[in-house]
Amino acid sequence: MSSARTAAFRPGRAPTAARNSAGSTLSRWSRSALSTTDNRSRAPIAEATAKKLWGGRFTGETDPLMHKYNQSLSYDQRMWREDIDGSVVYAKALHAQGIITQQELDSIKEGLEEVGKEWDEGTFQVAPNDEDIHTANERRLVELIGDAGKKLHTGRSRNDQVATDGRLWTMRRLQVLRQDLRTFLRIACERSEQEVDALMPGFTHLQPAQTVRWSHWLLSHCAALQRDDERLRDMTPRVARLPLGSGALAGNPFGVDRQVMAEDLGFFDGVCPNSMDAVSDRDWVIEAIFCSSMIMTHLSRWAEDLIVYSTAQFGYVSMADAYSTGSSLMPQKKNPDALELLRGKAGRTLGSLAGILTVVKGTPTTYNKDLQEDKEMLFDVMDTVSDSVRIAIGVVSTMTIHPEKMVLGLSADMLATDLAEYLVRKGMPFRDTHHVAGEAVALAEKKGCGISDLTLEDLRSLSELFEEDVAEVWSFDRSAELRCTEGGTAKSSVLEQVAKLKAYLDEE
Ligand code: ARG
């Protein structure tokens, strides 16, 4: 073994003996196995590099760590179907322009179908030089069908190809996500209708504030998730624009019909209007991650409420065993892990949102390899949000409510606002009624009783406007029922919210 080979390059680690001197570290690195002139060890790597799809101009070999660092196949292979769909459509476009013959087109289609079958059945063999799904599929196609396969990439670049695959993949995933989100909304809607009679404390600052219906609380989260569904709907046309036919950056010189390709692939909003933007643009990734992050943020707040409501101290709800776990030490424990994970995973998606914006922000116009970093974040976020919505569906369809515990959470002081409003109805300006009701709270505190235990004389000592009928104020049900404007917590208003949400869900 030559000394150059003994001091073999180890990715990420400078040889220890040389660490103290910058000069010798550098020289050791440059004398590493990579740059050695030992042809016996070098030849197979160099040959392999020349075989890369872009290997023509290269004579030096790729650092193995560089290959690992550069490759995206380990994760972008999940777009194999989109890559094949895009290639079939592109081959047709080339044929329409007379670039490939009917025979070549048929052979490419057959070959691609075979490649797809291999992915589908898990028999696709990754070759050492496969860099990403695009190079892997093309390499395999050429292996299968020979020269016709080499014509497929005519006028196409991985820059327009990757954007096409990614958009197609995202379009398909957004559709599934929306379906799941709407399933959640439908179940929550049905629950809200069935459980409309349950009253509970509504909180501000997590302090008991006013009486609300349990369903009103649940529907408040539906309102947020409905906006998310609208957001997904609104962003979809911006994803559904075809980059293919943009080439590396300047456009396609073979006159491929982009409109036809767009139609064939289901890009219903047409084609990207500018080839340079088409290969630069990752807005669709950012928007998908943003919309998912909003969903996660909303689910996280929903989960946080339920975590609190399911504590022994509250006891408003209990989680089904299917979404809870136990403690390895404390036998009595039943922990709301599903909800805590929803909350935790929201943090993770927000990290990706900051991550993708940061990756894109400084890149010069058109394609730069930085953009390859979009995929792991996109895939991870889409997987996380999809799993999370499905877990939320499980939780919302299996949890049990305990209205008797909710009622215990209602305290008379939560009717102080209603007391003030009683005086408003007797003609006193609200600002003054607020003051009087505050004095009633203080008086009750002083007397050591609840506000509803104050006698009529007590109240009349604060305002002459109090009469016998003040007794009506001390009803939580009345308090809820008074709030019967659109969007309020009265039964009729809550059922109206249910009806509107149902109509929204039935619309599409
Ligand atoms: N794997 C690459 C990506 O994910 C595909 C595009 C490569 N383009 C290039 N010019 N190197 O972004």
Coordinates of C-alpha atoms and ligand atoms in Angstrom, one line a residue:
M1 CA 0.0 0.0 0.0
S2 CA 1.4 3.4 -0.9
S3 CA 1.7 6.1 1.7
A4 CA -0.9 8.1 -0.1
R5 CA -3.3 5.3 0.4
T6 CA -2.4 4.9 4.1
A7 CA -3.3 8.6 4.7
A8 CA -6.6 7.8 3.1
F9 CA -9.1 10.6 2.9
R10 CA -11.8 10.2 5.4
P11 CA -14.7 12.4 4.8
G12 CA -15.2 15.0 7.4
R13 CA -12.1 14.1 9.4
A14 CA -8.7 15.6 9.0
P15 CA -5.9 13.1 9.7
T16 CA -5.1 13.5 13.4
A17 CA -1.4 13.8 13.1
A18 CA -1.7 16.8 10.8
R19 CA -4.4 18.7 12.8
N20 CA -2.0 21.1 14.5
S21 CA -0.6 22.6 11.4
A22 CA -2.8 24.2 8.7
G23 CA -0.2 23.6 6.0
S24 CA 0.3 20.0 6.6
T25 CA -3.4 19.3 7.1
L26 CA -4.0 20.9 3.7
S27 CA -1.3 18.9 2.1
R28 CA -2.5 15.6 3.6
W29 CA -6.0 16.3 2.4
S30 CA -4.8 17.0 -1.1
R31 CA -2.6 13.9 -1.1
S32 CA -5.6 11.8 0.0
A33 CA -7.0 8.9 -1.8
L34 CA -8.9 11.2 -4.0
S35 CA -6.1 13.0 -5.7
T36 CA -3.6 10.1 -5.6
T37 CA -2.0 9.3 -8.9
D38 CA -2.2 5.6 -8.0
N39 CA -4.0 4.6 -11.1
R40 CA -5.0 1.2 -9.9
S41 CA -7.2 2.6 -7.1
R42 CA -8.3 5.6 -9.1
A43 CA -9.4 4.1 -12.4
P44 CA -12.7 2.6 -11.5
I45 CA -13.9 5.8 -9.8
A46 CA -12.8 8.0 -12.7
E47 CA -14.5 5.7 -15.1
A48 CA -17.6 5.9 -13.0
T49 CA -17.6 9.6 -13.0
A50 CA -17.3 9.8 -16.8
K51 CA -20.4 7.5 -16.9
K52 CA -22.5 10.0 -15.0
L53 CA -25.1 11.6 -17.2
W54 CA -23.2 14.8 -17.2
G55 CA -19.8 13.1 -17.1
G56 CA -18.6 14.0 -20.6
R57 CA -16.5 17.0 -19.7
F58 CA -15.1 15.4 -16.5
T59 CA -11.7 13.7 -16.1
G60 CA -11.3 13.8 -12.3
E61 CA -13.3 11.5 -10.0
T62 CA -15.9 12.6 -7.5
D63 CA -15.1 12.5 -3.8
P64 CA -17.3 9.7 -2.4
L65 CA -18.5 12.1 0.2
M66 CA -19.3 14.6 -2.5
H67 CA -21.5 11.9 -4.2
K68 CA -23.3 11.3 -1.0
Y69 CA -23.6 15.0 -0.3
N70 CA -24.8 15.8 -3.8
Q71 CA -27.3 12.9 -4.4
S72 CA -31.0 13.3 -3.8
L73 CA -32.1 9.9 -5.0
S74 CA -32.4 8.6 -1.4
Y75 CA -35.3 10.9 -0.9
D76 CA -36.5 12.1 -4.3
Q77 CA -37.2 8.6 -5.4
R78 CA -40.6 9.0 -4.0
M79 CA -41.4 11.2 -7.0
W80 CA -40.7 8.3 -9.4
R81 CA -44.2 8.2 -10.6
E82 CA -44.3 11.9 -11.3
D83 CA -40.9 11.7 -13.1
I84 CA -42.2 8.9 -15.3
D85 CA -45.5 10.7 -16.0
G86 CA -43.6 13.8 -17.0
S87 CA -41.3 11.9 -19.2
V88 CA -44.1 10.2 -21.1
V89 CA -45.7 13.5 -21.8
Y90 CA -42.4 15.0 -22.8
A91 CA -41.7 12.1 -25.2
K92 CA -45.1 12.7 -26.8
A93 CA -44.3 16.4 -27.2
L94 CA -41.0 15.5 -28.9
H95 CA -42.7 13.1 -31.2
A96 CA -45.3 15.8 -32.1
Q97 CA -42.4 18.0 -33.2
G98 CA -40.8 15.2 -35.3
I99 CA -37.8 14.9 -33.0
I100 CA -38.5 11.2 -32.3
T101 CA -40.3 8.6 -34.5
Q102 CA -43.5 6.8 -33.6
Q103 CA -41.4 3.7 -33.0
E104 CA -39.0 5.5 -30.7
L105 CA -42.0 7.0 -28.8
D106 CA -43.6 3.6 -28.4
S107 CA -40.3 2.2 -27.2
I108 CA -39.8 5.0 -24.7
K109 CA -43.3 4.6 -23.4
E110 CA -42.8 0.9 -22.9
G111 CA -39.5 1.4 -21.3
L112 CA -40.8 4.0 -18.9
E113 CA -43.6 1.7 -18.0
E114 CA -41.1 -1.0 -17.2
V115 CA -39.1 1.4 -15.1
G116 CA -42.2 2.4 -13.2
K117 CA -43.1 -1.3 -12.7
E118 CA -39.7 -1.8 -11.2
W119 CA -40.2 1.1 -8.7
D120 CA -43.6 -0.1 -7.9
E121 CA -42.5 -3.7 -7.2
G122 CA -39.4 -2.6 -5.4
T123 CA -37.1 -4.2 -7.8
F124 CA -35.5 -1.1 -9.2
Q125 CA -31.7 -1.4 -8.8
V126 CA -30.0 1.8 -7.9
A127 CA -26.6 2.2 -9.7
P128 CA -23.7 3.8 -8.0
N129 CA -23.8 6.9 -10.2
D130 CA -27.5 7.5 -10.0
E131 CA -27.7 11.0 -8.5
D132 CA -31.4 11.7 -8.4
I133 CA -34.7 10.2 -9.6
H134 CA -34.2 11.9 -13.0
T135 CA -30.8 10.4 -13.7
A136 CA -31.8 7.1 -12.3
N137 CA -34.9 6.7 -14.5
E138 CA -33.1 7.9 -17.6
R139 CA -30.1 5.6 -17.0
R140 CA -32.5 2.6 -16.5
L141 CA -34.5 3.5 -19.6
V142 CA -31.4 3.6 -21.8
E143 CA -30.4 0.2 -20.3
L144 CA -33.8 -1.2 -21.2
I145 CA -34.4 0.2 -24.6
G146 CA -31.0 1.5 -25.9
D147 CA -30.5 4.5 -28.1
A148 CA -34.2 5.7 -28.3
G149 CA -33.9 6.4 -24.5
K150 CA -31.0 8.7 -25.1
K151 CA -33.3 11.0 -27.1
L152 CA -35.7 11.6 -24.3
H153 CA -33.8 14.4 -22.6
T154 CA -33.6 16.5 -25.9
G155 CA -34.3 20.1 -25.0
R156 CA -35.2 19.2 -21.5
S157 CA -33.1 19.9 -18.3
R158 CA -33.3 18.5 -14.9
N159 CA -34.1 22.1 -13.9
D160 CA -37.5 22.1 -15.6
Q161 CA -37.9 18.4 -14.9
V162 CA -37.5 18.6 -11.1
A163 CA -39.8 21.5 -10.9
T164 CA -42.4 19.6 -12.9
D165 CA -42.1 16.5 -10.8
G166 CA -42.2 18.4 -7.6
R167 CA -45.3 20.4 -8.5
L168 CA -47.1 17.3 -9.7
W169 CA -46.2 15.5 -6.5
T170 CA -47.3 18.4 -4.4
M171 CA -50.6 18.8 -6.4
R172 CA -51.5 15.2 -5.7
R173 CA -50.6 15.4 -2.0
L174 CA -52.5 18.7 -1.5
Q175 CA -55.6 17.0 -2.8
V176 CA -55.3 14.1 -0.3
L177 CA -54.5 16.6 2.5
R178 CA -57.7 18.5 1.7
Q179 CA -59.8 15.4 1.7
D180 CA -58.4 14.5 5.2
L181 CA -58.9 18.0 6.5
R182 CA -62.5 18.0 5.3
T183 CA -63.1 14.6 7.0
F184 CA -62.0 16.2 10.2
L185 CA -64.3 19.1 9.7
R186 CA -67.2 16.8 8.9
I187 CA -66.8 14.7 12.0
A188 CA -66.3 17.8 14.2
C189 CA -69.4 19.3 12.7
E190 CA -71.5 16.2 13.4
R191 CA -70.2 16.1 17.0
S192 CA -71.0 19.8 17.4
E193 CA -74.6 19.1 16.4
Q194 CA -75.0 16.1 18.7
E195 CA -73.4 17.7 21.7
V196 CA -74.9 21.2 21.3
D197 CA -76.5 21.2 24.8
A198 CA -73.3 20.9 26.7
L199 CA -72.3 24.1 28.4
M200 CA -68.8 24.8 29.6
P201 CA -66.6 27.8 30.7
G202 CA -65.1 29.8 27.9
F203 CA -61.7 31.1 28.9
T204 CA -59.6 34.2 28.1
H205 CA -56.1 34.2 29.5
L206 CA -57.0 30.7 30.6
Q207 CA -59.2 32.3 33.3
P208 CA -62.9 31.4 33.3
A209 CA -64.6 34.2 31.3
Q210 CA -68.2 33.4 30.1
T211 CA -70.4 30.5 29.5
V212 CA -70.1 28.9 26.0
R213 CA -71.3 25.8 24.4
W214 CA -68.8 22.9 24.1
S215 CA -69.8 22.8 20.4
H216 CA -69.1 26.5 20.1
W217 CA -65.5 25.8 21.2
L218 CA -65.2 22.9 18.8
L219 CA -66.5 24.9 16.0
S220 CA -64.1 27.7 16.7
H221 CA -61.3 25.3 15.7
C222 CA -63.3 24.2 12.7
A223 CA -63.4 27.9 11.6
A224 CA -59.6 28.0 11.7
L225 CA -59.2 24.7 9.9
Q226 CA -61.8 25.8 7.3
R227 CA -59.6 28.8 6.5
D228 CA -56.8 26.3 6.1
D229 CA -58.8 24.3 3.6
E230 CA -59.6 27.5 1.7
R231 CA -55.9 28.4 1.7
L232 CA -55.1 25.0 0.2
R233 CA -57.7 25.4 -2.4
D234 CA -56.5 28.9 -3.2
M235 CA -52.9 27.9 -3.5
T236 CA -53.5 24.9 -5.8
P237 CA -53.7 26.8 -9.1
R238 CA -50.4 28.4 -8.4
V239 CA -48.9 24.9 -8.1
A240 CA -50.8 23.7 -11.1
R241 CA -48.6 25.6 -13.6
L242 CA -46.2 23.6 -15.8
P243 CA -42.5 24.4 -15.8
L244 CA -41.7 21.7 -18.4
G245 CA -40.5 23.2 -21.7
S246 CA -38.4 25.8 -19.9
G247 CA -35.2 23.9 -20.4
A248 CA -32.3 24.7 -18.2
L249 CA -33.4 28.4 -18.1
A250 CA -33.8 29.9 -21.5
G251 CA -36.7 27.9 -23.0
N252 CA -37.1 24.9 -25.3
P253 CA -35.6 25.1 -28.8
F254 CA -37.7 22.3 -30.3
G255 CA -41.1 23.9 -30.1
V256 CA -42.7 21.4 -27.7
D257 CA -46.3 22.3 -27.1
R258 CA -46.3 23.3 -23.4
Q259 CA -50.1 23.8 -23.3
V260 CA -50.7 20.2 -24.5
M261 CA -48.2 18.9 -21.9
A262 CA -49.9 20.9 -19.2
E263 CA -53.2 19.5 -20.1
D264 CA -51.9 16.0 -20.3
L265 CA -50.3 16.2 -16.8
G266 CA -53.3 17.9 -15.2
F267 CA -51.6 21.3 -14.7
F268 CA -55.0 23.0 -14.9
D269 CA -53.7 26.5 -14.5
G270 CA -51.6 26.3 -17.7
V271 CA -47.8 26.9 -18.0
C272 CA -45.3 28.9 -16.1
P273 CA -45.1 32.2 -18.0
N274 CA -41.3 32.7 -17.9
S275 CA -38.7 30.0 -18.3
M276 CA -36.2 31.7 -16.0
D277 CA -38.8 32.0 -13.3
A278 CA -40.0 28.5 -13.9
V279 CA -36.7 26.9 -12.9
S280 CA -36.2 29.5 -10.0
D281 CA -39.5 29.4 -8.5
R282 CA -40.0 27.5 -5.3
D283 CA -43.1 29.5 -4.1
W284 CA -45.2 26.4 -4.4
V285 CA -42.9 24.6 -1.9
I286 CA -43.0 27.5 0.5
E287 CA -46.7 27.9 0.2
A288 CA -47.3 24.2 0.7
I289 CA -45.1 24.3 3.8
F290 CA -46.7 27.6 5.0
C291 CA -50.2 26.2 4.6
S292 CA -49.2 23.0 6.3
S293 CA -47.6 25.0 9.1
M294 CA -50.9 26.9 9.6
I295 CA -52.7 23.7 9.9
M296 CA -50.2 22.4 12.4
T297 CA -50.4 25.7 14.3
H298 CA -54.2 25.4 14.5
L299 CA -54.1 21.7 15.4
S300 CA -51.5 22.5 18.1
R301 CA -53.8 25.1 19.7
W302 CA -56.7 22.6 19.6
A303 CA -54.5 20.0 21.1
E304 CA -53.3 22.3 23.8
D305 CA -56.9 23.0 24.9
L306 CA -57.7 19.3 24.9
I307 CA -54.6 18.6 27.0
V308 CA -55.8 21.0 29.6
Y309 CA -59.4 19.8 29.4
S310 CA -58.4 16.2 29.8
T311 CA -56.4 16.8 33.1
A312 CA -58.0 15.3 36.2
Q313 CA -58.5 18.9 37.5
F314 CA -60.7 19.7 34.5
G315 CA -62.0 16.4 33.4
Y316 CA -64.1 17.9 30.6
V317 CA -63.0 15.2 28.1
S318 CA -61.3 11.9 28.1
M319 CA -59.1 10.6 25.3
A320 CA -59.7 7.1 23.8
D321 CA -57.0 4.5 24.7
A322 CA -56.1 4.4 21.0
Y323 CA -54.6 7.9 21.3
S324 CA -53.1 7.8 24.8
T325 CA -50.2 6.1 26.4
G326 CA -49.3 4.9 29.9
S327 CA -46.3 5.6 32.1
S328 CA -43.6 3.0 32.5
L329 CA -43.4 3.9 36.2
M330 CA -46.8 5.2 37.4
P331 CA -49.5 2.7 36.8
Q332 CA -52.4 5.1 37.1
K333 CA -51.2 7.4 34.3
K334 CA -53.0 7.9 31.0
N335 CA -51.1 10.5 29.0
P336 CA -52.5 12.5 26.0
D337 CA -49.4 11.7 23.8
A338 CA -51.3 12.1 20.5
L339 CA -52.1 15.7 21.5
E340 CA -48.7 16.4 22.8
L341 CA -47.2 15.1 19.5
L342 CA -49.5 17.3 17.5
R343 CA -48.2 20.3 19.5
G344 CA -44.6 19.2 19.2
K345 CA -44.7 18.4 15.5
A346 CA -46.1 21.8 14.8
G347 CA -42.7 23.1 16.0
R348 CA -41.0 20.9 13.6
T349 CA -42.9 22.1 10.6
L350 CA -42.4 25.7 11.6
G351 CA -38.7 25.0 11.6
S352 CA -39.0 23.9 8.0
L353 CA -40.9 27.0 7.1
A354 CA -38.1 29.2 8.3
G355 CA -35.7 26.7 6.7
I356 CA -37.1 26.8 3.2
L357 CA -37.5 30.6 3.2
T358 CA -33.8 30.9 4.2
V359 CA -32.7 28.4 1.5
V360 CA -34.4 30.3 -1.2
K361 CA -33.8 33.9 -0.1
G362 CA -30.3 34.4 -1.3
T363 CA -30.2 32.3 -4.5
P364 CA -29.4 34.0 -7.8
T365 CA -31.9 33.9 -10.6
T366 CA -32.7 30.4 -12.1
Y367 CA -31.5 27.1 -10.8
N368 CA -28.9 26.7 -8.1
K369 CA -28.2 23.4 -6.3
D370 CA -29.4 25.1 -3.0
L371 CA -32.9 24.4 -4.3
Q372 CA -32.4 20.7 -4.0
E373 CA -32.7 21.3 -0.2
D374 CA -36.4 22.0 -0.8
K375 CA -37.4 18.4 -1.1
E376 CA -36.6 16.9 2.3
M377 CA -38.4 19.7 4.0
L378 CA -41.4 19.5 1.7
F379 CA -41.7 15.7 2.1
D380 CA -41.2 15.8 5.8
V381 CA -43.8 18.6 6.3
M382 CA -46.3 17.0 4.0
D383 CA -45.9 13.6 5.8
T384 CA -46.1 15.3 9.2
V385 CA -49.2 17.3 8.4
S386 CA -51.0 14.4 6.8
D387 CA -50.3 12.1 9.7
S388 CA -51.2 14.8 12.1
V389 CA -54.6 15.5 10.4
R390 CA -55.3 11.8 10.5
I391 CA -54.4 11.5 14.2
A392 CA -56.7 14.5 14.8
I393 CA -59.5 12.7 13.0
G394 CA -58.9 9.7 15.3
V395 CA -59.0 11.9 18.4
V396 CA -62.0 13.9 17.4
S397 CA -64.0 10.8 16.5
T398 CA -63.2 8.9 19.7
M399 CA -62.9 11.3 22.6
T400 CA -65.7 11.3 25.2
I401 CA -67.0 14.5 26.8
H402 CA -68.2 14.9 30.4
P403 CA -70.8 17.7 30.4
E404 CA -71.4 17.2 34.2
K405 CA -67.7 18.2 34.8
M406 CA -68.0 21.1 32.4
V407 CA -70.9 22.5 34.4
L408 CA -68.9 22.2 37.6
G409 CA -66.4 24.6 35.9
L410 CA -69.1 27.3 35.6
S411 CA -69.0 29.8 38.5
A412 CA -71.5 32.6 39.2
D413 CA -68.9 35.3 38.8
M414 CA -68.8 34.4 35.2
L415 CA -72.2 36.0 35.0
A416 CA -70.9 39.4 36.2
T417 CA -71.1 40.6 32.6
D418 CA -74.7 39.5 32.4
L419 CA -75.4 41.5 35.6
A420 CA -74.0 44.6 34.0
E421 CA -76.1 43.9 30.9
Y422 CA -79.2 43.6 33.1
L423 CA -78.6 47.2 34.2
V424 CA -78.0 48.2 30.5
R425 CA -81.5 46.9 29.8
K426 CA -82.8 49.0 32.6
G427 CA -81.3 52.1 31.0
M428 CA -77.9 52.6 32.7
P429 CA -74.9 53.4 30.4
F430 CA -72.7 50.4 30.0
R431 CA -69.6 52.0 31.5
D432 CA -71.5 52.6 34.7
T433 CA -73.1 49.2 34.8
H434 CA -69.6 47.7 34.5
H435 CA -68.7 49.6 37.6
V436 CA -71.7 48.5 39.5
A437 CA -71.3 44.9 38.6
G438 CA -67.7 45.2 39.7
E439 CA -68.8 46.5 43.0
A440 CA -71.2 43.5 43.3
V441 CA -68.2 41.2 42.8
A442 CA -66.3 43.0 45.5
L443 CA -69.3 42.9 47.9
A444 CA -69.7 39.2 47.4
E445 CA -66.0 38.7 48.1
K446 CA -66.3 40.8 51.2
K447 CA -69.4 38.8 52.4
G448 CA -67.7 35.6 51.5
C449 CA -70.4 34.4 49.2
G450 CA -71.0 34.0 45.5
I451 CA -72.2 36.9 43.5
S452 CA -75.5 35.1 42.9
D453 CA -76.0 34.8 46.7
L454 CA -76.2 38.5 47.1
T455 CA -79.7 39.6 48.3
L456 CA -81.8 42.1 46.5
E457 CA -81.1 44.6 49.3
D458 CA -77.3 44.0 48.7
L459 CA -77.8 44.8 45.1
R460 CA -80.1 47.7 45.6
S461 CA -77.4 49.2 47.9
L462 CA -75.4 49.4 44.7
S463 CA -78.1 50.6 42.3
E464 CA -81.8 51.4 42.6
L465 CA -82.4 49.8 39.2
F466 CA -82.1 46.2 40.6
E467 CA -85.5 44.6 40.9
E468 CA -86.9 41.1 41.6
D469 CA -86.3 40.0 38.1
V470 CA -82.5 40.2 38.6
A471 CA -82.8 36.5 39.8
E472 CA -83.1 35.6 36.1
V473 CA -79.5 36.7 35.5
W474 CA -78.2 33.7 37.5
S475 CA -78.6 31.2 34.7
F476 CA -75.7 29.9 32.6
D477 CA -78.2 28.7 30.0
R478 CA -79.8 32.1 29.7
S479 CA -76.3 33.7 29.4
A480 CA -75.5 31.4 26.5
E481 CA -78.9 31.9 24.9
L482 CA -78.7 35.7 25.0
R483 CA -75.8 35.5 22.6
C484 CA -77.9 34.7 19.6
T485 CA -76.4 36.9 17.0
E486 CA -74.6 35.2 14.1
G487 CA -71.5 33.5 15.3
G488 CA -72.6 33.5 19.0
T489 CA -72.9 30.7 21.5
A490 CA -76.8 30.5 21.6
K491 CA -78.0 27.1 20.5
S492 CA -79.5 28.6 17.3
S493 CA -76.3 30.4 16.5
V494 CA -74.2 27.3 17.0
L495 CA -76.5 25.2 14.9
E496 CA -76.3 27.9 12.2
Q497 CA -72.6 27.6 12.3
V498 CA -73.0 23.8 11.9
A499 CA -75.3 24.3 8.9
K500 CA -72.9 26.8 7.2
L501 CA -69.9 24.5 7.7
K502 CA -71.9 21.6 6.3
A503 CA -72.9 23.7 3.3
Y504 CA -69.2 24.6 2.7
L505 CA -68.2 20.9 2.9
D506 CA -71.0 19.9 0.5
E507 CA -70.1 22.6 -2.0
E508 CA -67.1 20.8 -3.5
Ligands
ARG1 N1 -31.7 16.7 -8.0 C1 -31.8 18.0 -8.4 C2 -32.8 18.8 -7.5 O1 -33.4 18.2 -6.7 C3 -32.4 18.1 -9.8 C4 -32.0 19.3 -10.6 C5 -30.5 19.2 -10.9 N2 -30.1 20.3 -11.7 C6 -28.9 20.6 -11.9 N3 -28.6 21.6 -12.8 N4 -27.9 20.1 -11.2 O2 -32.8 20.0 -7.4

